[in-house]
PDB file of C-alpha atoms in Angstrom:
ATOM      1  CA  MET A   1       0.004   0.041  -0.032  1.00  0.00           C
ATOM      2  CA  ASN A   2       1.471   3.378  -1.079  1.00  0.00           C
ATOM      3  CA  LEU A   3       0.503   5.644   1.741  1.00  0.00           C
ATOM      4  CA  ILE A   4       1.967   8.753   0.143  1.00  0.00           C
ATOM      5  CA  GLU A   5      -0.195   8.221  -2.941  1.00  0.00           C
ATOM      6  CA  LEU A   6      -3.194   7.819  -0.806  1.00  0.00           C
ATOM      7  CA  VAL A   7      -2.761  11.294   0.819  1.00  0.00           C
ATOM      8  CA  ALA A   8      -1.538  13.014  -2.328  1.00  0.00           C
ATOM      9  CA  ASP A   9      -4.832  14.637  -3.186  1.00  0.00           C
ATOM     10  CA  SER A  10      -6.100  15.616   0.303  1.00  0.00           C
ATOM     11  CA  ARG A  11      -4.782  16.831   3.604  1.00  0.00           C
ATOM     12  CA  LEU A  12      -7.879  15.662   5.423  1.00  0.00           C
ATOM     13  CA  TYR A  13      -6.409  12.469   6.821  1.00  0.00           C
ATOM     14  CA  THR A  14      -4.663  11.020   9.930  1.00  0.00           C
ATOM     15  CA  LEU A  15      -2.920   7.672  10.046  1.00  0.00           C
ATOM     16  CA  HIS A  16      -2.236   7.695  13.721  1.00  0.00           C
ATOM     17  CA  SER A  17      -5.079   7.390  16.248  1.00  0.00           C
ATOM     18  CA  HIS A  18      -6.091   5.490  19.351  1.00  0.00           C
ATOM     19  CA  THR A  19      -9.154   3.990  20.914  1.00  0.00           C
ATOM     20  CA  PRO A  20      -9.911   2.123  24.223  1.00  0.00           C
ATOM     21  CA  TYR A  21      -8.304  -0.889  22.739  1.00  0.00           C
ATOM     22  CA  CYS A  22      -5.133   0.832  24.165  1.00  0.00           C
ATOM     23  CA  ASP A  23      -5.090   4.310  25.674  1.00  0.00           C
ATOM     24  CA  GLY A  24      -7.694   6.125  23.612  1.00  0.00           C
ATOM     25  CA  HIS A  25     -10.944   7.567  24.936  1.00  0.00           C
ATOM     26  CA  ALA A  26     -13.493   6.917  22.265  1.00  0.00           C
ATOM     27  CA  SER A  27     -14.598   3.832  20.393  1.00  0.00           C
ATOM     28  CA  VAL A  28     -13.577   2.882  16.881  1.00  0.00           C
ATOM     29  CA  ALA A  29     -17.133   3.757  15.774  1.00  0.00           C
ATOM     30  CA  GLU A  30     -17.058   7.149  17.460  1.00  0.00           C
ATOM     31  CA  MET A  31     -13.710   8.033  16.023  1.00  0.00           C
ATOM     32  CA  ALA A  32     -14.930   6.958  12.582  1.00  0.00           C
ATOM     33  CA  ASP A  33     -18.149   9.101  12.944  1.00  0.00           C
ATOM     34  CA  ALA A  34     -15.966  12.126  13.849  1.00  0.00           C
ATOM     35  CA  ALA A  35     -13.766  11.543  10.837  1.00  0.00           C
ATOM     36  CA  VAL A  36     -16.649  11.509   8.467  1.00  0.00           C
ATOM     37  CA  ALA A  37     -18.249  14.553  10.116  1.00  0.00           C
ATOM     38  CA  ALA A  38     -14.947  16.474   9.701  1.00  0.00           C
ATOM     39  CA  GLY A  39     -14.798  15.616   5.967  1.00  0.00           C
ATOM     40  CA  PHE A  40     -11.784  13.373   6.230  1.00  0.00           C
ATOM     41  CA  THR A  41     -10.884  11.337   3.185  1.00  0.00           C
ATOM     42  CA  LEU A  42      -8.546   8.837   4.962  1.00  0.00           C
ATOM     43  CA  TYR A  43      -8.390   7.678   8.485  1.00  0.00           C
ATOM     44  CA  GLY A  44      -6.231   5.001  10.142  1.00  0.00           C
ATOM     45  CA  PHE A  45      -6.580   3.317  13.443  1.00  0.00           C
ATOM     46  CA  THR A  46      -3.322   2.432  15.179  1.00  0.00           C
ATOM     47  CA  PRO A  47      -3.706   0.888  18.673  1.00  0.00           C
ATOM     48  CA  HIS A  48      -0.485   0.420  20.612  1.00  0.00           C
ATOM     49  CA  SER A  49       0.568  -3.122  19.756  1.00  0.00           C
ATOM     50  CA  PRO A  50       0.527  -6.086  22.114  1.00  0.00           C
ATOM     51  CA  VAL A  51       3.708  -6.429  23.969  1.00  0.00           C
ATOM     52  CA  PRO A  52       5.192  -9.336  26.041  1.00  0.00           C
ATOM     53  CA  ILE A  53       5.359  -7.213  29.200  1.00  0.00           C
ATOM     54  CA  ASP A  54       2.704  -5.591  31.500  1.00  0.00           C
ATOM     55  CA  SER A  55       1.531  -2.301  30.019  1.00  0.00           C
ATOM     56  CA  PRO A  56      -1.796  -0.568  30.634  1.00  0.00           C
ATOM     57  CA  CYS A  57      -1.405   1.451  27.504  1.00  0.00           C
ATOM     58  CA  ASN A  58      -1.058  -1.511  25.058  1.00  0.00           C
ATOM     59  CA  MET A  59      -3.759  -3.676  23.597  1.00  0.00           C
ATOM     60  CA  SER A  60      -3.736  -7.435  24.366  1.00  0.00           C
ATOM     61  CA  LYS A  61      -3.299 -10.110  21.799  1.00  0.00           C
ATOM     62  CA  ALA A  62      -6.803 -11.375  22.822  1.00  0.00           C
ATOM     63  CA  ASP A  63      -8.352  -8.078  21.591  1.00  0.00           C
ATOM     64  CA  VAL A  64      -6.769  -8.001  18.124  1.00  0.00           C
ATOM     65  CA  ASP A  65      -9.536  -9.901  16.395  1.00  0.00           C
ATOM     66  CA  ALA A  66     -12.223  -7.674  17.946  1.00  0.00           C
ATOM     67  CA  TYR A  67     -10.365  -4.521  16.881  1.00  0.00           C
ATOM     68  CA  LEU A  68     -10.060  -5.750  13.264  1.00  0.00           C
ATOM     69  CA  ALA A  69     -13.791  -6.655  13.302  1.00  0.00           C
ATOM     70  CA  ASP A  70     -14.647  -3.104  14.579  1.00  0.00           C
ATOM     71  CA  VAL A  71     -12.721  -1.490  11.753  1.00  0.00           C
ATOM     72  CA  ALA A  72     -14.369  -3.782   9.264  1.00  0.00           C
ATOM     73  CA  ASP A  73     -17.719  -2.632  10.682  1.00  0.00           C
ATOM     74  CA  VAL A  74     -17.007   1.082  10.194  1.00  0.00           C
ATOM     75  CA  VAL A  75     -15.737   0.341   6.663  1.00  0.00           C
ATOM     76  CA  ARG A  76     -19.123  -1.166   5.894  1.00  0.00           C
ATOM     77  CA  LYS A  77     -21.087   1.519   7.736  1.00  0.00           C
ATOM     78  CA  HIS A  78     -19.340   4.439   5.978  1.00  0.00           C
ATOM     79  CA  GLU A  79     -19.146   2.982   2.483  1.00  0.00           C
ATOM     80  CA  GLY A  80     -19.825   5.833   0.120  1.00  0.00           C
ATOM     81  CA  SER A  81     -19.112   8.511   2.741  1.00  0.00           C
ATOM     82  CA  GLY A  82     -15.877   9.570   0.945  1.00  0.00           C
ATOM     83  CA  CYS A  83     -13.691   8.497   3.791  1.00  0.00           C
ATOM     84  CA  THR A  84     -11.437   5.404   3.536  1.00  0.00           C
ATOM     85  CA  PHE A  85     -10.753   3.618   6.761  1.00  0.00           C
ATOM     86  CA  LEU A  86      -7.626   1.546   7.381  1.00  0.00           C
ATOM     87  CA  SER A  87      -6.599  -0.883  10.103  1.00  0.00           C
ATOM     88  CA  GLY A  88      -3.085  -0.183  11.302  1.00  0.00           C
ATOM     89  CA  MET A  89      -1.074  -0.666  14.465  1.00  0.00           C
ATOM     90  CA  GLU A  90       1.546   1.317  16.338  1.00  0.00           C
ATOM     91  CA  ILE A  91       4.146  -1.289  17.090  1.00  0.00           C
ATOM     92  CA  ASP A  92       6.407  -0.884  20.090  1.00  0.00           C
ATOM     93  CA  TYR A  93      10.034  -1.753  19.632  1.00  0.00           C
ATOM     94  CA  LEU A  94      11.381  -3.604  22.671  1.00  0.00           C
ATOM     95  CA  GLY A  95      14.582  -4.846  21.004  1.00  0.00           C
ATOM     96  CA  ARG A  96      15.319  -7.541  18.461  1.00  0.00           C
ATOM     97  CA  GLU A  97      13.120  -9.982  20.315  1.00  0.00           C
ATOM     98  CA  TRP A  98       9.981  -7.869  19.828  1.00  0.00           C
ATOM     99  CA  GLY A  99       9.166  -5.107  17.397  1.00  0.00           C
ATOM    100  CA  PRO A 100       7.747  -4.340  14.014  1.00  0.00           C
ATOM    101  CA  SER A 101       9.954  -6.932  12.354  1.00  0.00           C
ATOM    102  CA  HIS A 102       8.598  -9.770  14.481  1.00  0.00           C
ATOM    103  CA  PRO A 103       6.746 -12.464  12.489  1.00  0.00           C
ATOM    104  CA  TYR A 104       3.662 -11.941  14.636  1.00  0.00           C
ATOM    105  CA  PHE A 105       2.910  -8.635  13.195  1.00  0.00           C
ATOM    106  CA  ALA A 106       3.508  -9.801   9.637  1.00  0.00           C
ATOM    107  CA  SER A 107       0.878 -12.464  10.269  1.00  0.00           C
ATOM    108  CA  LEU A 108      -1.855  -9.902  11.012  1.00  0.00           C
ATOM    109  CA  PRO A 109      -4.087  -8.597   8.183  1.00  0.00           C
ATOM    110  CA  LEU A 110      -3.055  -4.956   8.796  1.00  0.00           C
ATOM    111  CA  ASP A 111      -3.052  -2.321   6.116  1.00  0.00           C
ATOM    112  CA  TYR A 112       0.039  -0.619   7.508  1.00  0.00           C
ATOM    113  CA  THR A 113       2.070  -0.203  10.628  1.00  0.00           C
ATOM    114  CA  ILE A 114       3.890   2.531  12.580  1.00  0.00           C
ATOM    115  CA  GLY A 115       7.195   1.812  14.287  1.00  0.00           C
ATOM    116  CA  SER A 116       7.656   3.650  17.560  1.00  0.00           C
ATOM    117  CA  VAL A 117       9.827   3.647  20.698  1.00  0.00           C
ATOM    118  CA  HIS A 118       8.053   4.135  24.024  1.00  0.00           C
ATOM    119  CA  PHE A 119      10.061   1.755  26.183  1.00  0.00           C
ATOM    120  CA  ILE A 120      13.702   1.569  26.916  1.00  0.00           C
ATOM    121  CA  PRO A 121      15.696  -0.727  29.229  1.00  0.00           C
ATOM    122  CA  SER A 122      16.898   0.546  32.560  1.00  0.00           C
ATOM    123  CA  GLN A 123      20.530   0.126  33.492  1.00  0.00           C
ATOM    124  CA  GLU A 124      19.411  -3.181  35.017  1.00  0.00           C
ATOM    125  CA  GLY A 125      17.584  -4.289  31.913  1.00  0.00           C
ATOM    126  CA  ASP A 126      13.986  -3.717  33.044  1.00  0.00           C
ATOM    127  CA  MET A 127      11.705  -2.353  30.273  1.00  0.00           C
ATOM    128  CA  VAL A 128      10.403   1.144  31.321  1.00  0.00           C
ATOM    129  CA  ASP A 129       7.776   3.269  29.575  1.00  0.00           C
ATOM    130  CA  ILE A 130       9.407   6.724  29.132  1.00  0.00           C
ATOM    131  CA  ASP A 131       6.354   8.245  27.392  1.00  0.00           C
ATOM    132  CA  GLY A 132       3.373   9.747  29.223  1.00  0.00           C
ATOM    133  CA  SER A 133       3.218  12.515  31.796  1.00  0.00           C
ATOM    134  CA  PHE A 134       6.264  14.291  33.041  1.00  0.00           C
ATOM    135  CA  GLU A 135       5.302  13.546  36.664  1.00  0.00           C
ATOM    136  CA  ASN A 136       5.538   9.806  35.930  1.00  0.00           C
ATOM    137  CA  PHE A 137       8.706  10.351  33.987  1.00  0.00           C
ATOM    138  CA  ARG A 138      10.388  12.210  36.795  1.00  0.00           C
ATOM    139  CA  ARG A 139       9.491   9.422  39.215  1.00  0.00           C
ATOM    140  CA  LYS A 140      10.929   6.854  36.790  1.00  0.00           C
ATOM    141  CA  MET A 141      14.055   8.837  36.498  1.00  0.00           C
ATOM    142  CA  ASP A 142      14.640   8.437  40.274  1.00  0.00           C
ATOM    143  CA  VAL A 143      13.342   4.880  40.597  1.00  0.00           C
ATOM    144  CA  ASN A 144      14.496   3.259  37.347  1.00  0.00           C
ATOM    145  CA  PHE A 145      17.283   5.322  35.836  1.00  0.00           C
ATOM    146  CA  HIS A 146      19.245   6.658  38.842  1.00  0.00           C
ATOM    147  CA  GLY A 147      18.706  10.232  37.588  1.00  0.00           C
ATOM    148  CA  ASP A 148      20.886   9.651  34.509  1.00  0.00           C
ATOM    149  CA  ILE A 149      19.152  11.617  31.792  1.00  0.00           C
ATOM    150  CA  GLU A 150      22.074  11.188  29.362  1.00  0.00           C
ATOM    151  CA  TYR A 151      21.650   7.446  29.614  1.00  0.00           C
ATOM    152  CA  VAL A 152      17.948   7.739  28.870  1.00  0.00           C
ATOM    153  CA  VAL A 153      18.512   9.967  25.795  1.00  0.00           C
ATOM    154  CA  ARG A 154      21.287   7.829  24.464  1.00  0.00           C
ATOM    155  CA  THR A 155      19.290   4.674  24.856  1.00  0.00           C
ATOM    156  CA  PHE A 156      16.159   6.154  23.287  1.00  0.00           C
ATOM    157  CA  PHE A 157      18.063   7.112  20.107  1.00  0.00           C
ATOM    158  CA  SER A 158      20.116   3.879  19.970  1.00  0.00           C
ATOM    159  CA  ARG A 159      16.862   1.882  20.242  1.00  0.00           C
ATOM    160  CA  SER A 160      15.265   4.039  17.542  1.00  0.00           C
ATOM    161  CA  ALA A 161      18.268   3.409  15.252  1.00  0.00           C
ATOM    162  CA  ASP A 162      18.121  -0.326  15.980  1.00  0.00           C
ATOM    163  CA  MET A 163      14.344  -0.358  15.051  1.00  0.00           C
ATOM    164  CA  ILE A 164      15.094   1.380  11.781  1.00  0.00           C
ATOM    165  CA  GLU A 165      17.756  -1.159  10.989  1.00  0.00           C
ATOM    166  CA  ALA A 166      15.410  -4.020  11.743  1.00  0.00           C
ATOM    167  CA  GLY A 167      12.593  -2.564   9.644  1.00  0.00           C
ATOM    168  CA  GLY A 168       9.174  -4.129   9.249  1.00  0.00           C
ATOM    169  CA  PHE A 169       7.169  -0.892   9.524  1.00  0.00           C
ATOM    170  CA  ASP A 170       5.629   1.615   7.090  1.00  0.00           C
ATOM    171  CA  ILE A 171       5.796   4.892   9.035  1.00  0.00           C
ATOM    172  CA  LEU A 172       8.382   6.041  11.661  1.00  0.00           C
ATOM    173  CA  GLY A 173       6.493   7.440  14.646  1.00  0.00           C
ATOM    174  CA  HIS A 174       7.372  10.630  16.520  1.00  0.00           C
ATOM    175  CA  PHE A 175      11.123   9.942  16.264  1.00  0.00           C
ATOM    176  CA  ASP A 176      12.270  12.482  18.901  1.00  0.00           C
ATOM    177  CA  LYS A 177       9.473  11.925  21.392  1.00  0.00           C
ATOM    178  CA  ILE A 178      11.956  11.727  24.268  1.00  0.00           C
ATOM    179  CA  ALA A 179      12.599  15.454  23.800  1.00  0.00           C
ATOM    180  CA  GLN A 180       9.477  16.517  25.679  1.00  0.00           C
ATOM    181  CA  ASN A 181      10.125  14.774  28.962  1.00  0.00           C
ATOM    182  CA  ALA A 182      13.894  15.026  28.727  1.00  0.00           C
ATOM    183  CA  GLY A 183      13.540  18.692  28.130  1.00  0.00           C
ATOM    184  CA  CYS A 184      11.418  19.198  31.193  1.00  0.00           C
ATOM    185  CA  TYR A 185      13.716  17.053  33.319  1.00  0.00           C
ATOM    186  CA  SER A 186      16.897  18.803  32.034  1.00  0.00           C
ATOM    187  CA  PRO A 187      15.982  22.168  30.398  1.00  0.00           C
ATOM    188  CA  GLY A 188      18.291  22.944  27.493  1.00  0.00           C
ATOM    189  CA  ILE A 189      19.255  19.349  26.850  1.00  0.00           C
ATOM    190  CA  GLU A 190      18.186  19.605  23.223  1.00  0.00           C
ATOM    191  CA  ASP A 191      20.933  22.189  22.654  1.00  0.00           C
ATOM    192  CA  THR A 192      23.663  20.032  24.131  1.00  0.00           C
ATOM    193  CA  PRO A 193      26.309  18.476  21.805  1.00  0.00           C
ATOM    194  CA  LEU A 194      25.273  15.001  22.963  1.00  0.00           C
ATOM    195  CA  TYR A 195      21.606  15.441  22.115  1.00  0.00           C
ATOM    196  CA  ARG A 196      22.336  17.261  18.778  1.00  0.00           C
ATOM    197  CA  ARG A 197      24.724  14.452  17.773  1.00  0.00           C
ATOM    198  CA  LEU A 198      22.206  11.715  18.575  1.00  0.00           C
ATOM    199  CA  VAL A 199      19.253  13.315  16.803  1.00  0.00           C
ATOM    200  CA  ASP A 200      21.331  14.390  13.799  1.00  0.00           C
ATOM    201  CA  GLY A 201      22.618  10.773  13.500  1.00  0.00           C
ATOM    202  CA  LEU A 202      19.047   9.451  13.456  1.00  0.00           C
ATOM    203  CA  ILE A 203      17.940  12.071  10.906  1.00  0.00           C
ATOM    204  CA  ASP A 204      20.856  10.945   8.780  1.00  0.00           C
ATOM    205  CA  MET A 205      19.523   7.372   8.870  1.00  0.00           C
ATOM    206  CA  ILE A 206      16.022   8.587   7.994  1.00  0.00           C
ATOM    207  CA  ALA A 207      17.256  10.727   5.159  1.00  0.00           C
ATOM    208  CA  ASP A 208      19.463   7.986   3.682  1.00  0.00           C
ATOM    209  CA  ARG A 209      16.570   5.631   3.587  1.00  0.00           C
ATOM    210  CA  ARG A 210      13.953   8.264   2.655  1.00  0.00           C
ATOM    211  CA  LEU A 211      11.881   6.686   5.414  1.00  0.00           C
ATOM    212  CA  LEU A 212       8.275   7.680   5.564  1.00  0.00           C
ATOM    213  CA  THR A 213       8.154   9.844   8.738  1.00  0.00           C
ATOM    214  CA  GLU A 214       5.321  11.396  10.602  1.00  0.00           C
ATOM    215  CA  ILE A 215       5.090  14.911  11.873  1.00  0.00           C
ATOM    216  CA  ASN A 216       3.058  14.158  15.064  1.00  0.00           C
ATOM    217  CA  THR A 217       0.888  17.111  16.216  1.00  0.00           C
ATOM    218  CA  LYS A 218      -0.600  15.711  19.394  1.00  0.00           C
ATOM    219  CA  ALA A 219       1.329  17.909  21.801  1.00  0.00           C
ATOM    220  CA  TYR A 220       1.320  21.172  19.912  1.00  0.00           C
ATOM    221  CA  ALA A 221      -1.759  22.827  21.303  1.00  0.00           C
ATOM    222  CA  ARG A 222      -0.773  22.141  24.897  1.00  0.00           C
ATOM    223  CA  PHE A 223       2.996  22.262  24.816  1.00  0.00           C
ATOM    224  CA  GLY A 224       3.781  24.056  21.553  1.00  0.00           C
ATOM    225  CA  ARG A 225       5.778  21.065  20.357  1.00  0.00           C
ATOM    226  CA  PHE A 226       5.632  18.900  17.310  1.00  0.00           C
ATOM    227  CA  PHE A 227       7.467  15.516  17.027  1.00  0.00           C
ATOM    228  CA  PRO A 228       9.917  15.877  15.449  1.00  0.00           C
ATOM    229  CA  ALA A 229      10.578  19.325  16.817  1.00  0.00           C
ATOM    230  CA  GLU A 230      10.177  22.212  14.461  1.00  0.00           C
ATOM    231  CA  ARG A 231      13.919  22.837  14.509  1.00  0.00           C
ATOM    232  CA  HIS A 232      14.324  19.562  12.608  1.00  0.00           C
ATOM    233  CA  PHE A 233      11.801  20.375   9.785  1.00  0.00           C
ATOM    234  CA  ARG A 234      14.377  22.125   7.652  1.00  0.00           C
ATOM    235  CA  ARG A 235      16.777  19.089   7.428  1.00  0.00           C
ATOM    236  CA  ILE A 236      13.799  16.735   6.720  1.00  0.00           C
ATOM    237  CA  VAL A 237      12.448  18.951   3.966  1.00  0.00           C
ATOM    238  CA  ASP A 238      15.898  19.616   2.426  1.00  0.00           C
ATOM    239  CA  ALA A 239      16.663  15.812   2.402  1.00  0.00           C
ATOM    240  CA  GLY A 240      13.406  15.113   0.618  1.00  0.00           C
ATOM    241  CA  VAL A 241      12.123  12.843   3.356  1.00  0.00           C
ATOM    242  CA  PRO A 242       8.512  11.853   2.681  1.00  0.00           C
ATOM    243  CA  VAL A 243       6.293  13.006   5.557  1.00  0.00           C
ATOM    244  CA  LEU A 244       2.753  12.539   6.851  1.00  0.00           C
ATOM    245  CA  VAL A 245       1.097  14.915   9.293  1.00  0.00           C
ATOM    246  CA  ASN A 246      -0.713  12.845  11.951  1.00  0.00           C
ATOM    247  CA  SER A 247      -2.734  14.023  14.947  1.00  0.00           C
ATOM    248  CA  ASP A 248      -2.197  10.933  17.074  1.00  0.00           C
ATOM    249  CA  ALA A 249      -5.725  11.539  18.236  1.00  0.00           C
ATOM    250  CA  HIS A 250      -7.064   9.921  21.402  1.00  0.00           C
ATOM    251  CA  TYR A 251     -10.293  11.879  21.443  1.00  0.00           C
ATOM    252  CA  PRO A 252     -12.846  12.518  18.557  1.00  0.00           C
ATOM    253  CA  ASP A 253     -12.620  16.341  18.766  1.00  0.00           C
ATOM    254  CA  LEU A 254      -8.846  16.247  18.279  1.00  0.00           C
ATOM    255  CA  ILE A 255      -8.529  14.208  15.052  1.00  0.00           C
ATOM    256  CA  ASN A 256      -7.430  17.314  13.201  1.00  0.00           C
ATOM    257  CA  ALA A 257      -5.688  19.093  16.074  1.00  0.00           C
ATOM    258  CA  SER A 258      -2.739  21.389  15.042  1.00  0.00           C
ATOM    259  CA  ARG A 259      -2.329  19.682  11.673  1.00  0.00           C
ATOM    260  CA  ASN A 260      -2.887  22.975   9.773  1.00  0.00           C
ATOM    261  CA  GLU A 261      -0.111  24.601  11.712  1.00  0.00           C
ATOM    262  CA  ALA A 262       2.282  21.790  10.851  1.00  0.00           C
ATOM    263  CA  PHE A 263       1.290  22.019   7.100  1.00  0.00           C
ATOM    264  CA  GLU A 264       1.857  25.777   7.186  1.00  0.00           C
ATOM    265  CA  LEU A 265       5.421  25.363   8.484  1.00  0.00           C
ATOM    266  CA  LEU A 266       6.183  22.643   5.900  1.00  0.00           C
ATOM    267  CA  ASP A 267       4.729  24.729   3.052  1.00  0.00           C
ATOM    268  CA  ARG A 268       6.863  27.675   4.119  1.00  0.00           C
ATOM    269  CA  LEU A 269      10.049  25.559   4.103  1.00  0.00           C
ATOM    270  CA  LYS A 270       9.210  24.037   0.713  1.00  0.00           C
ATOM    271  CA  SER A 271       8.477  27.516  -0.695  1.00  0.00           C
ATOM    272  CA  ASP A 272      11.786  28.756   0.596  1.00  0.00           C
ATOM    273  CA  ASN A 273      13.541  25.837  -1.145  1.00  0.00           C
ATOM    274  CA  LEU A 274      11.867  26.704  -4.464  1.00  0.00           C
ATOM    275  CA  CYS A 275      12.939  30.349  -4.069  1.00  0.00           C
ATOM    276  CA  ARG A 276      16.532  29.276  -3.584  1.00  0.00           C
ATOM    277  CA  VAL A 277      16.613  27.306  -6.866  1.00  0.00           C
TER     278      VAL A 277
END
């Protein structure tokens, strides 16, 4: 499935969204109704994948069939609506033993997948979710990571690079997501040589592979931040990296949240490039 071709004629899409099968707050049917009401032409569901560890934010293997059936139901219900619905999954990379390249995910009848890093191993090897609220992150820094924010940042980017090398996914999800919590824990860390070297190295990998990458707008309205951060848009555009603008919606009223702002920034950069030619 060529996702870039599917979104070529319309910006009314999102290919990253969640429902109560994981940590979303409205059913598949409710999110689909909101997409149609908003005039969307393409909408993808991407529950956080099953993982072989305890996680309240991830769906269980036992729910996968029900999830796929719910998406099939909305496809039938909204036939002729002008909106195409896809069944996807946001697959967590936990290392070579579990991630987008695992045969389990290839066995599922999914339309596409997103590869994301939400968990990293502690220094003792325990898998820890470093996403979510800053309050939880700060507690985990003390309890799980001995206050070593450089270890957390280095490990996040090394795991992201490992996931890219392993492959098996269609879209790279929010590739600098660690920046939000790390930046709150250690203000200014994104300007340090260590952080800049790590994120630049990952962008080099993305650019070399022309890897389909999302601009994730979920945190923009509340925190003024895209993933990747706005400061990285120029390199992505200059390298010709194909991008999708996804809302990562967890609520029906946020399916288009801050996407226009992201498109405006991308359009401005592309226009600047044309003017320099």
